[in-house]
mmCIF file of C-alpha atoms in Angstrom:
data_model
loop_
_atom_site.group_PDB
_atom_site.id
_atom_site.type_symbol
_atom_site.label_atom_id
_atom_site.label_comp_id
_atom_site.label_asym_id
_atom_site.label_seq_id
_atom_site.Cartn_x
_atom_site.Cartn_y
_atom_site.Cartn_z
ATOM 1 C CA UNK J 1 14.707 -16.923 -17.837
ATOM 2 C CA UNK J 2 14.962 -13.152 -15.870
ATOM 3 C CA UNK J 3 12.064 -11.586 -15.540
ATOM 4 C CA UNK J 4 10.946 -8.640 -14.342
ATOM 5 C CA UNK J 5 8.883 -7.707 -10.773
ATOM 6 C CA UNK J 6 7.779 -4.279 -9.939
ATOM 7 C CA UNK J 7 10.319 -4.146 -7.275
ATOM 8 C CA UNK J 8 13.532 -5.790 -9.558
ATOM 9 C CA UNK J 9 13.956 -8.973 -11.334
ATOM 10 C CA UNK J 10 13.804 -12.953 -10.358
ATOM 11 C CA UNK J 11 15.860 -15.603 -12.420
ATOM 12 C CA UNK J 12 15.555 -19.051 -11.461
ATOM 13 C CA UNK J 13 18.275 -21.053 -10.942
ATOM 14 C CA UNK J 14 17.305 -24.517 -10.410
ATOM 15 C CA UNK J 15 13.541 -25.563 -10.667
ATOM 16 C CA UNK J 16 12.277 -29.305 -9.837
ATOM 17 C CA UNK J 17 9.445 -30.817 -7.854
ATOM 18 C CA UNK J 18 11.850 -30.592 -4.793
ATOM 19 C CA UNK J 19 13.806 -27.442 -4.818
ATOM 20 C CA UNK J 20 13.809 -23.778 -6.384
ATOM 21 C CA UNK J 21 16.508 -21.440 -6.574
ATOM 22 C CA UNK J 22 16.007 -18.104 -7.510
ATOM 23 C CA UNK J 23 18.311 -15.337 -8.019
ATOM 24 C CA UNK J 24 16.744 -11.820 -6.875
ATOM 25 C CA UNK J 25 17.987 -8.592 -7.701
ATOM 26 C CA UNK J 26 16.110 -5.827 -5.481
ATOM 27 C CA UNK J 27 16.308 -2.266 -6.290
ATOM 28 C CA UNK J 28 16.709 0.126 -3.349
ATOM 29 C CA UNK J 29 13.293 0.320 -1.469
ATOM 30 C CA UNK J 30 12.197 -2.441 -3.233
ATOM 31 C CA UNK J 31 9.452 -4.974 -1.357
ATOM 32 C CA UNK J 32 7.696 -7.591 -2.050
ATOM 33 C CA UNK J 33 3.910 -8.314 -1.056
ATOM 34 C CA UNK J 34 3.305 -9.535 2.653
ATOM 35 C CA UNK J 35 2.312 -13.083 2.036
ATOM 36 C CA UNK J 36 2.590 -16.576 3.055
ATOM 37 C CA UNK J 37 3.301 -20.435 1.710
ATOM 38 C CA UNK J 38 0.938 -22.900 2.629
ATOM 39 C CA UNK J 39 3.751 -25.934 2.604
ATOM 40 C CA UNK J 40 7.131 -24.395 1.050
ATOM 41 C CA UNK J 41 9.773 -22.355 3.659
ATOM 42 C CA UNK J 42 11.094 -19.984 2.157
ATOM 43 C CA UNK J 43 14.997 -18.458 2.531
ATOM 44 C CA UNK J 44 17.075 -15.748 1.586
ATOM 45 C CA UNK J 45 20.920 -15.492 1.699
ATOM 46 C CA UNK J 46 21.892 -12.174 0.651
ATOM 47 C CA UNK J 47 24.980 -12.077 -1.873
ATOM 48 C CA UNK J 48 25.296 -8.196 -1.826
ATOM 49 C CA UNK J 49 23.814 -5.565 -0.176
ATOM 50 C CA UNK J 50 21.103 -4.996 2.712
ATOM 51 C CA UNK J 51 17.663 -7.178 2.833
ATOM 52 C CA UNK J 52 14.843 -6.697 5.660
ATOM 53 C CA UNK J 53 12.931 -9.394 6.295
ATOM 54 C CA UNK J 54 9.411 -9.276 8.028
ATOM 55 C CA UNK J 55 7.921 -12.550 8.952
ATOM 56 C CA UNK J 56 4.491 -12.144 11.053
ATOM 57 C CA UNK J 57 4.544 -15.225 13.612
ATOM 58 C CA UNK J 58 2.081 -17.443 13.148
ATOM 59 C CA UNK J 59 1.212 -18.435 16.651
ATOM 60 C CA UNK J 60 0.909 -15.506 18.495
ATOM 61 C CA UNK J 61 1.073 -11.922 17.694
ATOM 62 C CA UNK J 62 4.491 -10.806 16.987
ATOM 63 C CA UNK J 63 6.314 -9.272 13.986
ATOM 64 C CA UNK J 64 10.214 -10.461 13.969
ATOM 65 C CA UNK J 65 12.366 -8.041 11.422
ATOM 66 C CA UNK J 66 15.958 -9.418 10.644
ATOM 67 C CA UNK J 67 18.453 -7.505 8.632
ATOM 68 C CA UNK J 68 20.662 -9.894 6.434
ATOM 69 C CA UNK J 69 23.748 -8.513 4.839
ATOM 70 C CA UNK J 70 26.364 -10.396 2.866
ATOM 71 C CA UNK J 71 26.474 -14.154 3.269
ATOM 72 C CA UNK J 72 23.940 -13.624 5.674
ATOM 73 C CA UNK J 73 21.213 -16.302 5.893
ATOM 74 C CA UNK J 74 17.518 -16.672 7.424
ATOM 75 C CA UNK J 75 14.667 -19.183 6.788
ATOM 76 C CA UNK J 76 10.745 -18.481 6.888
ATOM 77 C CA UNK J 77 8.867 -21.606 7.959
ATOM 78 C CA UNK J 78 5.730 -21.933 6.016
ATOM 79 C CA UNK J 79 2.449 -20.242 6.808
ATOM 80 C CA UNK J 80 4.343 -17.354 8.333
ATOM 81 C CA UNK J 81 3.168 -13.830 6.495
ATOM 82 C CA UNK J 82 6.364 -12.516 4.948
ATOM 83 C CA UNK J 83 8.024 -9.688 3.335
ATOM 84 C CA UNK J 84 11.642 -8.360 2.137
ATOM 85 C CA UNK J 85 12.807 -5.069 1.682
ATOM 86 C CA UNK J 86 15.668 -3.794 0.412
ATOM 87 C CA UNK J 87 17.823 -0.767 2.030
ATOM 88 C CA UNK J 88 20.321 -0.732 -0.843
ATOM 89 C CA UNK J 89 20.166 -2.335 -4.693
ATOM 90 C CA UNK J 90 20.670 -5.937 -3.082
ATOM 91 C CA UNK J 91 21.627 -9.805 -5.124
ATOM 92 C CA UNK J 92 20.259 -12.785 -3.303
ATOM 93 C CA UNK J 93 19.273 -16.301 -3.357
ATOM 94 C CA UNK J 94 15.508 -17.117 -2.792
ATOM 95 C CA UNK J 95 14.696 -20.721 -2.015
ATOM 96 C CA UNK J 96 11.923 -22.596 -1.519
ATOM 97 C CA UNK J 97 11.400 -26.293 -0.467
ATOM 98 C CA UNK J 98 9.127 -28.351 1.533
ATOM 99 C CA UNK J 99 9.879 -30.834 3.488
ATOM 100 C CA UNK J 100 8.376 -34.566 3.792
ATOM 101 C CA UNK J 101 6.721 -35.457 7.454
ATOM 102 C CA UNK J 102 8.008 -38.438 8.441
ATOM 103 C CA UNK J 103 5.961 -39.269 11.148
ATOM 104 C CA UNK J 104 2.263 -38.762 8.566
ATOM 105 C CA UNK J 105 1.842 -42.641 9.104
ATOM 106 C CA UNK J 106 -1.613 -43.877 10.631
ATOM 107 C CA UNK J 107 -1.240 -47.577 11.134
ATOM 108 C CA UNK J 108 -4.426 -50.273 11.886
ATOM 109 C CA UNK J 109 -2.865 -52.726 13.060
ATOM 110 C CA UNK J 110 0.554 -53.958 13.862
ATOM 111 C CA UNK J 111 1.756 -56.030 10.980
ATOM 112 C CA UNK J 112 2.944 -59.560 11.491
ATOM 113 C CA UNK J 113 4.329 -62.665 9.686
ATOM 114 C CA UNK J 114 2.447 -65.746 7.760
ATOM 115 C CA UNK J 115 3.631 -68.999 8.307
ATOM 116 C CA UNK J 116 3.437 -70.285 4.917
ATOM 117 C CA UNK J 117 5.434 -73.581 5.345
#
């Protein structure tokens, strides 16, 4: 369903406990809030037009700014403060995902194998 932001519309695409795809359509000087994801990254790949993005670094005081024009692509990690922008009326694809840590185990003990003969 397309709904309406103050600075153009969002339509998902595809919306599961995994993955979201939304379709953006950002009028010209359009921007989002600055803001951050406490687990999801966030991406952008612009199908038309002219999208700033602002990600504030997390780890040390810096502010990168990339400009992404058509198939153009760029990924925000989460807990990096973000913000897009658009310089002309610009379609893109929003995603969002987080991603499973594979090394979260905390093992007592080593395991082993019972002799049950």
């Amino acid at each position: 369903m397309k709904e309406g932001k103050v600075w153009g519309t969002t339509e998902p695409l595809i919306v599961n406990s995994s993955l979201e795809v939304h379709r953006i359509t950002v009028m010209k000087g359009g921007y989002c809030s600055l803001h951050k994801h406490q687990s999801k990254y966030n991406a952008f790949y612009v199908m038309t037009g002219k999208l700033i993005i602002e990600r504030h670094k997390k780890d040390y005081d810096l502010k990168d700014i990339t400009r992404l024009e058509s198939n153009e692509f760029t990924i925000v990690p989460p807990g990096e403060y973000h913000k897009f922008e658009a310089v002309y009326v610009t379609t893109a694809l929003e995603m969002y995902w987080s991603e499973l840590n594979h090394n979260d185990i905390i093992r007592n003990g080593v395991g082993g194998l019972i002799n049950y003969l």
